[in-house]
Amino acid sequence: MAEAVGIRPLVRSIVQDLSWGFRSFITNSIAGSPLCPRAVRYAILRLRGFDVRTPKVQSRCTFTGSRDIHIGARTSVNVWCYFEAVAPIRIGEDSHIAMFTTIITSSHGVGPAGIDHTRVSAPVTIGDRCWLGAHVTVLPGVTIGDDVIVAAGAVVTRDLAGGAVYGGVPARLIRTLDESPAARSRAGAEGQLTAPS
């Protein structure tokens, strides 16, 4: 038989839920509405305490967890992106985050008895001049270097070195960006380059 819950914990839970709900409504429903102009969305996010340095955040994005999110100057965030900031999220300057990208900073451990319900978290850092394609998922603790392209649909499970293209599940190196066009052409002709899966 389940233990009875005291009245004080219930009241505390209701107050916490209402407070979270109000903040979420302002951030995700009002600022996230397609009827909200980007300049107003930018102002609301800044007033709510997010370190957003670009007005190029599109509608329908969802921000959960803390307000410890930094989005650098001139970075664009497309529609329907999800930021779960239990731990800090840092996105550099001049980057492009395509639609339906998900950035996750928390998880649960798994042990011999199954899932461990204790939440563990780790920050996510995305460098300058990065491009995350549509439906990319970035998992907790990942650092993506500067000048990285992540192909659509990839799942980033570990750090990605700068100056390269990655794709697949889990994301793996496809090629470096400093290769000359002739070298890329030769490698492609020899079947050494693979398309993102």
PDB file of C-alpha atoms in Angstrom:
ATOM      1  CA  MET A   1       0.000   0.000   0.000  1.00  0.00           C
ATOM      2  CA  ALA A   2       1.362   3.393  -0.980  1.00  0.00           C
ATOM      3  CA  GLU A   3       2.342   5.775   1.780  1.00  0.00           C
ATOM      4  CA  ALA A   4       0.163   8.819   2.232  1.00  0.00           C
ATOM      5  CA  VAL A   5       1.809  12.068   1.118  1.00  0.00           C
ATOM      6  CA  GLY A   6       1.756  14.934   3.609  1.00  0.00           C
ATOM      7  CA  ILE A   7      -0.043  18.181   2.801  1.00  0.00           C
ATOM      8  CA  ARG A   8       3.113  20.349   2.846  1.00  0.00           C
ATOM      9  CA  PRO A   9       4.953  18.345   0.153  1.00  0.00           C
ATOM     10  CA  LEU A  10       1.811  18.481  -1.998  1.00  0.00           C
ATOM     11  CA  VAL A  11       1.498  22.260  -1.592  1.00  0.00           C
ATOM     12  CA  ARG A  12       5.219  22.693  -2.343  1.00  0.00           C
ATOM     13  CA  SER A  13       4.824  20.520  -5.449  1.00  0.00           C
ATOM     14  CA  ILE A  14       1.836  22.566  -6.651  1.00  0.00           C
ATOM     15  CA  VAL A  15       3.713  25.850  -6.154  1.00  0.00           C
ATOM     16  CA  GLN A  16       6.778  24.506  -7.997  1.00  0.00           C
ATOM     17  CA  ASP A  17       4.648  23.205 -10.875  1.00  0.00           C
ATOM     18  CA  LEU A  18       2.765  26.496 -11.226  1.00  0.00           C
ATOM     19  CA  SER A  19       6.005  28.490 -11.132  1.00  0.00           C
ATOM     20  CA  TRP A  20       7.618  26.238 -13.740  1.00  0.00           C
ATOM     21  CA  GLY A  21       4.457  26.306 -15.845  1.00  0.00           C
ATOM     22  CA  PHE A  22       4.319  30.102 -15.860  1.00  0.00           C
ATOM     23  CA  ARG A  23       7.994  30.434 -16.848  1.00  0.00           C
ATOM     24  CA  SER A  24       7.574  27.774 -19.526  1.00  0.00           C
ATOM     25  CA  PHE A  25       4.457  29.530 -20.858  1.00  0.00           C
ATOM     26  CA  ILE A  26       6.346  32.838 -21.232  1.00  0.00           C
ATOM     27  CA  THR A  27       9.433  31.230 -22.793  1.00  0.00           C
ATOM     28  CA  ASN A  28       7.935  28.502 -24.966  1.00  0.00           C
ATOM     29  CA  SER A  29       4.339  29.516 -25.695  1.00  0.00           C
ATOM     30  CA  ILE A  30       4.518  33.304 -25.987  1.00  0.00           C
ATOM     31  CA  ALA A  31       8.117  33.746 -27.198  1.00  0.00           C
ATOM     32  CA  GLY A  32       7.922  30.473 -29.136  1.00  0.00           C
ATOM     33  CA  SER A  33       4.761  31.413 -31.015  1.00  0.00           C
ATOM     34  CA  PRO A  34       5.048  31.967 -34.778  1.00  0.00           C
ATOM     35  CA  LEU A  35       3.048  35.161 -34.150  1.00  0.00           C
ATOM     36  CA  CYS A  36       5.860  36.541 -31.980  1.00  0.00           C
ATOM     37  CA  PRO A  37       8.327  38.614 -34.047  1.00  0.00           C
ATOM     38  CA  ARG A  38      11.959  37.512 -33.719  1.00  0.00           C
ATOM     39  CA  ALA A  39      12.967  40.839 -32.136  1.00  0.00           C
ATOM     40  CA  VAL A  40      10.301  40.386 -29.425  1.00  0.00           C
ATOM     41  CA  ARG A  41      11.323  36.734 -28.943  1.00  0.00           C
ATOM     42  CA  TYR A  42      14.938  37.878 -28.523  1.00  0.00           C
ATOM     43  CA  ALA A  43      13.877  40.461 -25.917  1.00  0.00           C
ATOM     44  CA  ILE A  44      11.763  37.935 -23.978  1.00  0.00           C
ATOM     45  CA  LEU A  45      14.573  35.370 -23.892  1.00  0.00           C
ATOM     46  CA  ARG A  46      17.025  38.039 -22.705  1.00  0.00           C
ATOM     47  CA  LEU A  47      14.579  39.275 -20.031  1.00  0.00           C
ATOM     48  CA  ARG A  48      14.088  35.677 -18.875  1.00  0.00           C
ATOM     49  CA  GLY A  49      17.846  35.423 -18.281  1.00  0.00           C
ATOM     50  CA  PHE A  50      19.041  33.450 -21.308  1.00  0.00           C
ATOM     51  CA  ASP A  51      22.415  34.576 -22.710  1.00  0.00           C
ATOM     52  CA  VAL A  52      21.141  34.846 -26.272  1.00  0.00           C
ATOM     53  CA  ARG A  53      23.213  37.228 -28.409  1.00  0.00           C
ATOM     54  CA  THR A  54      21.319  36.835 -31.672  1.00  0.00           C
ATOM     55  CA  PRO A  55      17.749  37.685 -32.703  1.00  0.00           C
ATOM     56  CA  LYS A  56      17.806  34.789 -35.175  1.00  0.00           C
ATOM     57  CA  VAL A  57      15.947  32.256 -33.016  1.00  0.00           C
ATOM     58  CA  GLN A  58      12.894  31.037 -34.910  1.00  0.00           C
ATOM     59  CA  SER A  59       9.506  30.000 -33.530  1.00  0.00           C
ATOM     60  CA  ARG A  60       8.464  26.730 -31.881  1.00  0.00           C
ATOM     61  CA  CYS A  61      11.773  26.208 -30.086  1.00  0.00           C
ATOM     62  CA  THR A  62      11.519  24.698 -26.603  1.00  0.00           C
ATOM     63  CA  PHE A  63      13.789  25.561 -23.674  1.00  0.00           C
ATOM     64  CA  THR A  64      13.635  23.355 -20.560  1.00  0.00           C
ATOM     65  CA  GLY A  65      15.784  22.974 -17.461  1.00  0.00           C
ATOM     66  CA  SER A  66      17.782  26.003 -16.406  1.00  0.00           C
ATOM     67  CA  ARG A  67      18.399  29.286 -18.176  1.00  0.00           C
ATOM     68  CA  ASP A  68      22.111  28.435 -18.496  1.00  0.00           C
ATOM     69  CA  ILE A  69      22.063  28.623 -22.291  1.00  0.00           C
ATOM     70  CA  HIS A  70      24.450  30.742 -24.351  1.00  0.00           C
ATOM     71  CA  ILE A  71      23.797  31.297 -28.068  1.00  0.00           C
ATOM     72  CA  GLY A  72      26.511  33.369 -29.757  1.00  0.00           C
ATOM     73  CA  ALA A  73      26.273  36.362 -32.049  1.00  0.00           C
ATOM     74  CA  ARG A  74      24.978  35.826 -35.581  1.00  0.00           C
ATOM     75  CA  THR A  75      24.040  32.197 -34.855  1.00  0.00           C
ATOM     76  CA  SER A  76      20.709  31.110 -36.305  1.00  0.00           C
ATOM     77  CA  VAL A  77      18.370  28.581 -34.709  1.00  0.00           C
ATOM     78  CA  ASN A  78      15.656  27.190 -36.969  1.00  0.00           C
ATOM     79  CA  VAL A  79      12.141  26.078 -35.976  1.00  0.00           C
ATOM     80  CA  TRP A  80      11.219  23.267 -33.560  1.00  0.00           C
ATOM     81  CA  CYS A  81      14.625  22.935 -31.853  1.00  0.00           C
ATOM     82  CA  TYR A  82      14.741  21.513 -28.318  1.00  0.00           C
ATOM     83  CA  PHE A  83      17.228  22.656 -25.667  1.00  0.00           C
ATOM     84  CA  GLU A  84      17.256  20.592 -22.456  1.00  0.00           C
ATOM     85  CA  ALA A  85      19.540  22.635 -20.191  1.00  0.00           C
ATOM     86  CA  VAL A  86      19.836  20.612 -17.000  1.00  0.00           C
ATOM     87  CA  ALA A  87      23.562  21.366 -17.485  1.00  0.00           C
ATOM     88  CA  PRO A  88      24.906  24.369 -19.436  1.00  0.00           C
ATOM     89  CA  ILE A  89      24.545  24.594 -23.212  1.00  0.00           C
ATOM     90  CA  ARG A  90      27.078  26.760 -25.090  1.00  0.00           C
ATOM     91  CA  ILE A  91      26.713  27.509 -28.809  1.00  0.00           C
ATOM     92  CA  GLY A  92      29.348  29.696 -30.450  1.00  0.00           C
ATOM     93  CA  GLU A  93      29.115  32.482 -33.012  1.00  0.00           C
ATOM     94  CA  ASP A  94      28.137  32.275 -36.689  1.00  0.00           C
ATOM     95  CA  SER A  95      26.666  28.777 -36.333  1.00  0.00           C
ATOM     96  CA  HIS A  96      23.516  27.316 -37.878  1.00  0.00           C
ATOM     97  CA  ILE A  97      21.218  24.986 -35.967  1.00  0.00           C
ATOM     98  CA  ALA A  98      18.732  23.393 -38.378  1.00  0.00           C
ATOM     99  CA  MET A  99      15.130  22.481 -37.657  1.00  0.00           C
ATOM    100  CA  PHE A 100      14.245  19.744 -35.156  1.00  0.00           C
ATOM    101  CA  THR A 101      17.738  19.679 -33.627  1.00  0.00           C
ATOM    102  CA  THR A 102      17.746  18.310 -30.065  1.00  0.00           C
ATOM    103  CA  ILE A 103      20.415  19.159 -27.497  1.00  0.00           C
ATOM    104  CA  ILE A 104      20.239  17.014 -24.358  1.00  0.00           C
ATOM    105  CA  THR A 105      22.329  17.507 -21.207  1.00  0.00           C
ATOM    106  CA  SER A 106      20.913  14.863 -18.863  1.00  0.00           C
ATOM    107  CA  SER A 107      20.485  11.114 -18.756  1.00  0.00           C
ATOM    108  CA  HIS A 108      20.020   8.211 -16.353  1.00  0.00           C
ATOM    109  CA  GLY A 109      22.521   5.507 -15.542  1.00  0.00           C
ATOM    110  CA  VAL A 110      21.899   1.822 -16.146  1.00  0.00           C
ATOM    111  CA  GLY A 111      23.090  -0.799 -13.687  1.00  0.00           C
ATOM    112  CA  PRO A 112      22.580  -4.484 -12.988  1.00  0.00           C
ATOM    113  CA  ALA A 113      19.127  -3.759 -11.555  1.00  0.00           C
ATOM    114  CA  GLY A 114      18.077  -1.766 -14.635  1.00  0.00           C
ATOM    115  CA  ILE A 115      17.683   1.968 -14.888  1.00  0.00           C
ATOM    116  CA  ASP A 116      19.081   4.145 -12.136  1.00  0.00           C
ATOM    117  CA  HIS A 117      16.547   6.912 -11.579  1.00  0.00           C
ATOM    118  CA  THR A 118      19.205   9.366 -10.395  1.00  0.00           C
ATOM    119  CA  ARG A 119      19.629  12.008 -13.068  1.00  0.00           C
ATOM    120  CA  VAL A 120      23.156  12.645 -14.295  1.00  0.00           C
ATOM    121  CA  SER A 121      24.025  15.669 -16.394  1.00  0.00           C
ATOM    122  CA  ALA A 122      26.919  17.052 -18.416  1.00  0.00           C
ATOM    123  CA  PRO A 123      27.271  20.277 -20.424  1.00  0.00           C
ATOM    124  CA  VAL A 124      27.192  20.525 -24.217  1.00  0.00           C
ATOM    125  CA  THR A 125      29.475  22.901 -26.114  1.00  0.00           C
ATOM    126  CA  ILE A 126      29.171  23.703 -29.817  1.00  0.00           C
ATOM    127  CA  GLY A 127      31.908  25.825 -31.390  1.00  0.00           C
ATOM    128  CA  ASP A 128      31.927  28.731 -33.808  1.00  0.00           C
ATOM    129  CA  ARG A 129      30.909  28.394 -37.462  1.00  0.00           C
ATOM    130  CA  CYS A 130      29.225  25.017 -36.997  1.00  0.00           C
ATOM    131  CA  TRP A 131      26.276  23.698 -38.974  1.00  0.00           C
ATOM    132  CA  LEU A 132      24.039  21.067 -37.397  1.00  0.00           C
ATOM    133  CA  GLY A 133      21.675  19.634 -40.001  1.00  0.00           C
ATOM    134  CA  ALA A 134      17.994  18.853 -39.532  1.00  0.00           C
ATOM    135  CA  HIS A 135      17.073  16.305 -36.843  1.00  0.00           C
ATOM    136  CA  VAL A 136      20.573  16.150 -35.315  1.00  0.00           C
ATOM    137  CA  THR A 137      20.649  14.921 -31.711  1.00  0.00           C
ATOM    138  CA  VAL A 138      23.507  15.979 -29.419  1.00  0.00           C
ATOM    139  CA  LEU A 139      23.864  13.911 -26.232  1.00  0.00           C
ATOM    140  CA  PRO A 140      25.167  14.985 -22.794  1.00  0.00           C
ATOM    141  CA  GLY A 141      28.821  15.876 -22.303  1.00  0.00           C
ATOM    142  CA  VAL A 142      29.633  16.412 -25.982  1.00  0.00           C
ATOM    143  CA  THR A 143      31.978  19.140 -27.236  1.00  0.00           C
ATOM    144  CA  ILE A 144      31.802  19.987 -30.942  1.00  0.00           C
ATOM    145  CA  GLY A 145      34.823  21.919 -32.191  1.00  0.00           C
ATOM    146  CA  ASP A 146      34.853  24.990 -34.439  1.00  0.00           C
ATOM    147  CA  ASP A 147      34.035  24.669 -38.152  1.00  0.00           C
ATOM    148  CA  VAL A 148      32.121  21.383 -37.891  1.00  0.00           C
ATOM    149  CA  ILE A 149      29.293  20.208 -40.137  1.00  0.00           C
ATOM    150  CA  VAL A 150      27.019  17.485 -38.734  1.00  0.00           C
ATOM    151  CA  ALA A 151      24.869  15.765 -41.366  1.00  0.00           C
ATOM    152  CA  ALA A 152      21.099  15.628 -41.001  1.00  0.00           C
ATOM    153  CA  GLY A 153      19.803  12.901 -38.710  1.00  0.00           C
ATOM    154  CA  ALA A 154      23.139  12.251 -36.998  1.00  0.00           C
ATOM    155  CA  VAL A 155      23.376  11.365 -33.315  1.00  0.00           C
ATOM    156  CA  VAL A 156      26.430  12.941 -31.664  1.00  0.00           C
ATOM    157  CA  THR A 157      27.515  10.697 -28.790  1.00  0.00           C
ATOM    158  CA  ARG A 158      31.132  11.878 -28.328  1.00  0.00           C
ATOM    159  CA  ASP A 159      33.348  14.902 -28.950  1.00  0.00           C
ATOM    160  CA  LEU A 160      33.876  15.990 -32.566  1.00  0.00           C
ATOM    161  CA  ALA A 161      37.182  17.579 -33.598  1.00  0.00           C
ATOM    162  CA  GLY A 162      37.009  20.871 -35.485  1.00  0.00           C
ATOM    163  CA  GLY A 163      37.261  21.394 -39.212  1.00  0.00           C
ATOM    164  CA  ALA A 164      35.420  18.282 -40.370  1.00  0.00           C
ATOM    165  CA  VAL A 165      32.157  16.774 -41.584  1.00  0.00           C
ATOM    166  CA  TYR A 166      30.452  14.073 -39.483  1.00  0.00           C
ATOM    167  CA  GLY A 167      27.347  11.973 -40.027  1.00  0.00           C
ATOM    168  CA  GLY A 168      25.578   8.784 -39.046  1.00  0.00           C
ATOM    169  CA  VAL A 169      24.344   7.067 -35.909  1.00  0.00           C
ATOM    170  CA  PRO A 170      26.530   7.434 -33.981  1.00  0.00           C
ATOM    171  CA  ALA A 171      28.187  10.350 -35.781  1.00  0.00           C
ATOM    172  CA  ARG A 172      31.537   9.479 -37.329  1.00  0.00           C
ATOM    173  CA  LEU A 173      34.113  11.363 -39.412  1.00  0.00           C
ATOM    174  CA  ILE A 174      33.238  11.632 -43.094  1.00  0.00           C
ATOM    175  CA  ARG A 175      35.996  14.012 -44.188  1.00  0.00           C
ATOM    176  CA  THR A 176      38.018  17.003 -43.081  1.00  0.00           C
ATOM    177  CA  LEU A 177      37.221  20.439 -44.446  1.00  0.00           C
ATOM    178  CA  ASP A 178      40.839  21.298 -45.318  1.00  0.00           C
ATOM    179  CA  GLU A 179      41.028  18.691 -48.072  1.00  0.00           C
ATOM    180  CA  SER A 180      41.455  20.213 -51.518  1.00  0.00           C
ATOM    181  CA  PRO A 181      38.620  19.732 -54.036  1.00  0.00           C
ATOM    182  CA  ALA A 182      40.943  17.535 -56.148  1.00  0.00           C
ATOM    183  CA  ALA A 183      41.729  15.282 -53.148  1.00  0.00           C
ATOM    184  CA  ARG A 184      38.035  14.995 -52.296  1.00  0.00           C
ATOM    185  CA  SER A 185      37.241  14.157 -55.920  1.00  0.00           C
ATOM    186  CA  ARG A 186      39.941  11.440 -56.053  1.00  0.00           C
ATOM    187  CA  ALA A 187      38.832   9.979 -52.722  1.00  0.00           C
ATOM    188  CA  GLY A 188      35.196   9.979 -53.830  1.00  0.00           C
ATOM    189  CA  ALA A 189      36.089   8.290 -57.116  1.00  0.00           C
ATOM    190  CA  GLU A 190      37.983   5.606 -55.196  1.00  0.00           C
ATOM    191  CA  GLY A 191      34.992   5.015 -52.908  1.00  0.00           C
ATOM    192  CA  GLN A 192      36.793   6.260 -49.806  1.00  0.00           C
ATOM    193  CA  LEU A 193      34.140   8.809 -48.903  1.00  0.00           C
ATOM    194  CA  THR A 194      30.843   7.555 -47.652  1.00  0.00           C
ATOM    195  CA  ALA A 195      27.567   9.386 -47.565  1.00  0.00           C
ATOM    196  CA  PRO A 196      25.981  10.085 -44.214  1.00  0.00           C
ATOM    197  CA  SER A 197      23.746   7.264 -43.040  1.00  0.00           C
TER     198      SER A 197
END
